[in-house]
Coordinates of N, CA and C in Angstrom, one line a residue:
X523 N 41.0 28.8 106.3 CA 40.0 29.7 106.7 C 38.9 28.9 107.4
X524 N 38.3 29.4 108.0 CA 37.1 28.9 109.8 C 36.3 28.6 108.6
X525 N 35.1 27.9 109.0 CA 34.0 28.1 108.0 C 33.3 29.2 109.0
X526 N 33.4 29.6 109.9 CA 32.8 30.8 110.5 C 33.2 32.1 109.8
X527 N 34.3 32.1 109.5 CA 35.2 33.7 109.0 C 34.5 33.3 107.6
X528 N 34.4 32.5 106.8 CA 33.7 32.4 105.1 C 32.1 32.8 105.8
X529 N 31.7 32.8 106.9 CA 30.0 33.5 106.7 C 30.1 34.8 106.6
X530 N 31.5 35.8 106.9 CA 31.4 36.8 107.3 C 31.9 37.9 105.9
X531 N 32.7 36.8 104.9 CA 33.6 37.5 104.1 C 33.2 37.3 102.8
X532 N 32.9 38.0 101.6 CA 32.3 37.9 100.0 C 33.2 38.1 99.0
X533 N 33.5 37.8 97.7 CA 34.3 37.9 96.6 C 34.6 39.6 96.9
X534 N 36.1 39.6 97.1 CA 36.9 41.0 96.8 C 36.7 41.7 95.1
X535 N 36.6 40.9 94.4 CA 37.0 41.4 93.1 C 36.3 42.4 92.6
X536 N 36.4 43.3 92.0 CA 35.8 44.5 91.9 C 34.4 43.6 90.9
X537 N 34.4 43.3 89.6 CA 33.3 42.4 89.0 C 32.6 41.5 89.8
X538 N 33.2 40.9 90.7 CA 32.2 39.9 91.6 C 31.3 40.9 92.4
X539 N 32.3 42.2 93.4 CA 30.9 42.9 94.3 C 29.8 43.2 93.8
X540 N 29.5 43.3 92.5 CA 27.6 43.9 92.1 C 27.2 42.7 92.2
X541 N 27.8 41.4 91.5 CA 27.0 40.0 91.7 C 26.1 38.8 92.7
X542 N 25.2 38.6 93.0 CA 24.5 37.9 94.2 C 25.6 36.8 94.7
X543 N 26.6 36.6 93.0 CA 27.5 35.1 93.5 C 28.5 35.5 94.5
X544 N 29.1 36.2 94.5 CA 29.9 37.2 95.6 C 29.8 36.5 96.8
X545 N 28.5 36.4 97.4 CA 28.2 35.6 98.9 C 27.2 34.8 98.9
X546 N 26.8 33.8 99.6 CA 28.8 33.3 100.1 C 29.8 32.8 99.0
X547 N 30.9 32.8 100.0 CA 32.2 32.1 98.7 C 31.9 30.6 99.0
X548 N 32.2 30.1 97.4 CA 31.3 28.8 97.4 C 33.2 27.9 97.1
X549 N 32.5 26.3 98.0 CA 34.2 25.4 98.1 C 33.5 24.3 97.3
X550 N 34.0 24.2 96.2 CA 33.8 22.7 95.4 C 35.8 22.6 95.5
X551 N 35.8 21.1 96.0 CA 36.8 20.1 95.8 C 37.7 21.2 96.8
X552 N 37.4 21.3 98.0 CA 37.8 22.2 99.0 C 38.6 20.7 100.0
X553 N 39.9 21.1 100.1 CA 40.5 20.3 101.5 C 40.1 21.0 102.6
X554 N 39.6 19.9 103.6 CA 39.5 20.4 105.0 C 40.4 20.4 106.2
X555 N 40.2 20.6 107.0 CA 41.0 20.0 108.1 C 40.5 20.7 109.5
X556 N 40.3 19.5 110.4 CA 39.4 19.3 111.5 C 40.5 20.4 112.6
X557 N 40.4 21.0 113.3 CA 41.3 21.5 114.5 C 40.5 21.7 115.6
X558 N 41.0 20.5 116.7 CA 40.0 20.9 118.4 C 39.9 22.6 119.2
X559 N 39.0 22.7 119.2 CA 38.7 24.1 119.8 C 38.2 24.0 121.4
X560 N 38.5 24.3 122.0 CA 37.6 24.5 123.0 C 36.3 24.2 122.8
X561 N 34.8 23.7 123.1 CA 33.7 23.9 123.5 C 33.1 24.6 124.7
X562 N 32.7 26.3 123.3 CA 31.8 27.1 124.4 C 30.8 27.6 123.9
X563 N 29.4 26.8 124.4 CA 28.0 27.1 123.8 C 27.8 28.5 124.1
X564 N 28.2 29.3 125.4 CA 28.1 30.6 125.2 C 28.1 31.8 124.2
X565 N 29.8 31.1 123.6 CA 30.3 31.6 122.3 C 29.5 31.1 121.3
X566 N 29.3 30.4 121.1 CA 27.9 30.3 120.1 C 26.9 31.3 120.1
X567 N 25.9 30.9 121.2 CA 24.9 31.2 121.2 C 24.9 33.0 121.0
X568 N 25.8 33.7 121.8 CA 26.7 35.3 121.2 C 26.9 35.2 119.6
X569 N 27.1 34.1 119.0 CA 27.4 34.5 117.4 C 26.8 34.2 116.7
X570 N 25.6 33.4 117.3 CA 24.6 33.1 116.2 C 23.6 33.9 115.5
X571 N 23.2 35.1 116.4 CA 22.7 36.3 115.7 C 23.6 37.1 114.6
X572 N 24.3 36.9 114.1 CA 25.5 37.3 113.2 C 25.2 36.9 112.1
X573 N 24.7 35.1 112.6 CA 25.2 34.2 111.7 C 24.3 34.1 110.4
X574 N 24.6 34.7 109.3 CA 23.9 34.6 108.1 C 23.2 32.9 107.3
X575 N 22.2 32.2 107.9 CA 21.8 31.2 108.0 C 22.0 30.3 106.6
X576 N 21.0 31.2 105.9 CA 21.0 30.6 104.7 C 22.4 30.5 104.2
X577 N 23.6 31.2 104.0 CA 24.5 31.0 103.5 C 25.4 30.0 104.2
X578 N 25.7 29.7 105.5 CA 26.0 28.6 106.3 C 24.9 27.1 105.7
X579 N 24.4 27.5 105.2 CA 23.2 26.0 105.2 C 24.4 25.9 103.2
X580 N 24.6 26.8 102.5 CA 24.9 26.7 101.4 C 26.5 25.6 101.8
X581 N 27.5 26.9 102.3 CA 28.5 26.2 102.2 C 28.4 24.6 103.0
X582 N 27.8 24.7 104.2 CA 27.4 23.6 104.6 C 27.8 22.2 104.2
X583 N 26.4 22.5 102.8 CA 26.1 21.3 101.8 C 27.8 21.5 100.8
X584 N 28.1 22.5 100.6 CA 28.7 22.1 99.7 C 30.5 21.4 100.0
X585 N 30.6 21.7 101.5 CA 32.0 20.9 102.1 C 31.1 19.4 103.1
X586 N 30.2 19.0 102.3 CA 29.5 18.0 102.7 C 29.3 17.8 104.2
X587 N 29.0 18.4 104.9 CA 28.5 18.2 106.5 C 26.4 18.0 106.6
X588 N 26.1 17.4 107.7 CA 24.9 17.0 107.2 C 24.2 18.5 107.1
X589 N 23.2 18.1 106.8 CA 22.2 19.7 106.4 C 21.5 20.0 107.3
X590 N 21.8 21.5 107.6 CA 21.4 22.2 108.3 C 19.7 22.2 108.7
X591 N 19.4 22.9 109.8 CA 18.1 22.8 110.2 C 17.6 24.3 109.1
X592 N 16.4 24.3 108.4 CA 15.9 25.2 107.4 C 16.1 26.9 108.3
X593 N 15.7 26.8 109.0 CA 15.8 27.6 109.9 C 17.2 28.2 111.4
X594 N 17.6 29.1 111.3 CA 18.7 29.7 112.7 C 18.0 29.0 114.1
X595 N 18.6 28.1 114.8 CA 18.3 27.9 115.9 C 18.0 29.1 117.1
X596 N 17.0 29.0 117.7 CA 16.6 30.0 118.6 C 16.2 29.6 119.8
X597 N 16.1 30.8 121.4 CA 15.3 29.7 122.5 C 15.9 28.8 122.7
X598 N 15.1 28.0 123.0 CA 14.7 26.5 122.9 C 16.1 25.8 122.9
X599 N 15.7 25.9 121.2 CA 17.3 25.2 120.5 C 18.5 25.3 121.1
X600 N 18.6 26.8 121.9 CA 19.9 26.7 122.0 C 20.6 26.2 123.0
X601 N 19.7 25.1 124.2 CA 19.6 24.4 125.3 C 19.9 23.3 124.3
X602 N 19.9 22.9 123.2 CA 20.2 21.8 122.8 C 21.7 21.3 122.8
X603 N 22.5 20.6 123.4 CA 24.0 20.6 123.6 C 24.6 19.8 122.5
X604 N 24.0 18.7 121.6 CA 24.3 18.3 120.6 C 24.0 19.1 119.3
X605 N 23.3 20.0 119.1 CA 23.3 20.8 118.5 C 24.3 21.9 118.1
X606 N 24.4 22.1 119.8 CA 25.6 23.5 119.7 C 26.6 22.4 119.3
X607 N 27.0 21.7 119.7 CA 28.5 20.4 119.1 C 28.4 20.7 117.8
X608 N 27.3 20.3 117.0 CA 27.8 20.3 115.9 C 27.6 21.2 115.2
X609 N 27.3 22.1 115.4 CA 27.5 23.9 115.2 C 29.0 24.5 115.5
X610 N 29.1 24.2 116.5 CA 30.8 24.3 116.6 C 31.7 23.5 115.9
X611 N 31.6 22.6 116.0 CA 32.5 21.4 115.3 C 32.3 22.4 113.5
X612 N 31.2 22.7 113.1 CA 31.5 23.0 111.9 C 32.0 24.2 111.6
X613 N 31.7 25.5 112.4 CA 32.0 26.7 112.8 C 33.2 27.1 113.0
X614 N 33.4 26.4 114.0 CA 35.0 26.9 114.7 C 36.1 25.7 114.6
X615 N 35.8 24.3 114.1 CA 37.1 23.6 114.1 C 37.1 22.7 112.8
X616 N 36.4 23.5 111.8 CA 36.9 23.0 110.4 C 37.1 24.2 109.6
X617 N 38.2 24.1 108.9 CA 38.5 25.1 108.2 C 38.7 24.7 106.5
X618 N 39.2 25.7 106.3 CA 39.0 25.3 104.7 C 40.6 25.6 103.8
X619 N 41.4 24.5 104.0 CA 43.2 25.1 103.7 C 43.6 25.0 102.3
X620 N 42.8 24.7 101.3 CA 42.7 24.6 99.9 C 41.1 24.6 99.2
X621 N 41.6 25.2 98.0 CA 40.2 25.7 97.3 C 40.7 24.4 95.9

């Protein structure tokens, strides 16, 4: 699974949906695996209003990538091209093939 698709998706189990833990789904001792995607900051910058911040900053730390900026890049930021890189690189070309 994308780490993009895990911002979008919460514990199915009928006892997890009343719970806060539900979202996001959290990866301890998670295998990764890198896959080249295209680079298109367009596509970003379209998905980043979607993008549930805080919980991306969660799984983030927890499949060890460096730590997020406190705050959703806006403006400005999104003229930043090493940023969008590694917004993508985490978004769209690491996924998560074991829990």
């Amino acid at each position: 699974m994308k780490v993009l698709t895990a911002n979008f998706i919460s514990c199915a189990v009928k006892s997890c949906k009343a719970s806060p833990s539900s979202f996001p789904l959290h990866f301890h001792d998670a295998e990764l695996e890198q896959q080249e995607v295209k680079f298109s900051p367009q596509f970003l910058c379209n998905i980043l209003p979607r993008i549930d911040w805080d919980a991306l900053r969660i799984t983030a730390n927890e499949l060890g990538f460096a730590t997020l900026a406190d705050t959703k890049p806006e403006n400005d930021h999104l003229n930043n091209e090493q940023m969008l890189r590694d917004l993508h690189r985490l978004l769209l070309e690491t996924s998560v093939i074991e829990v």
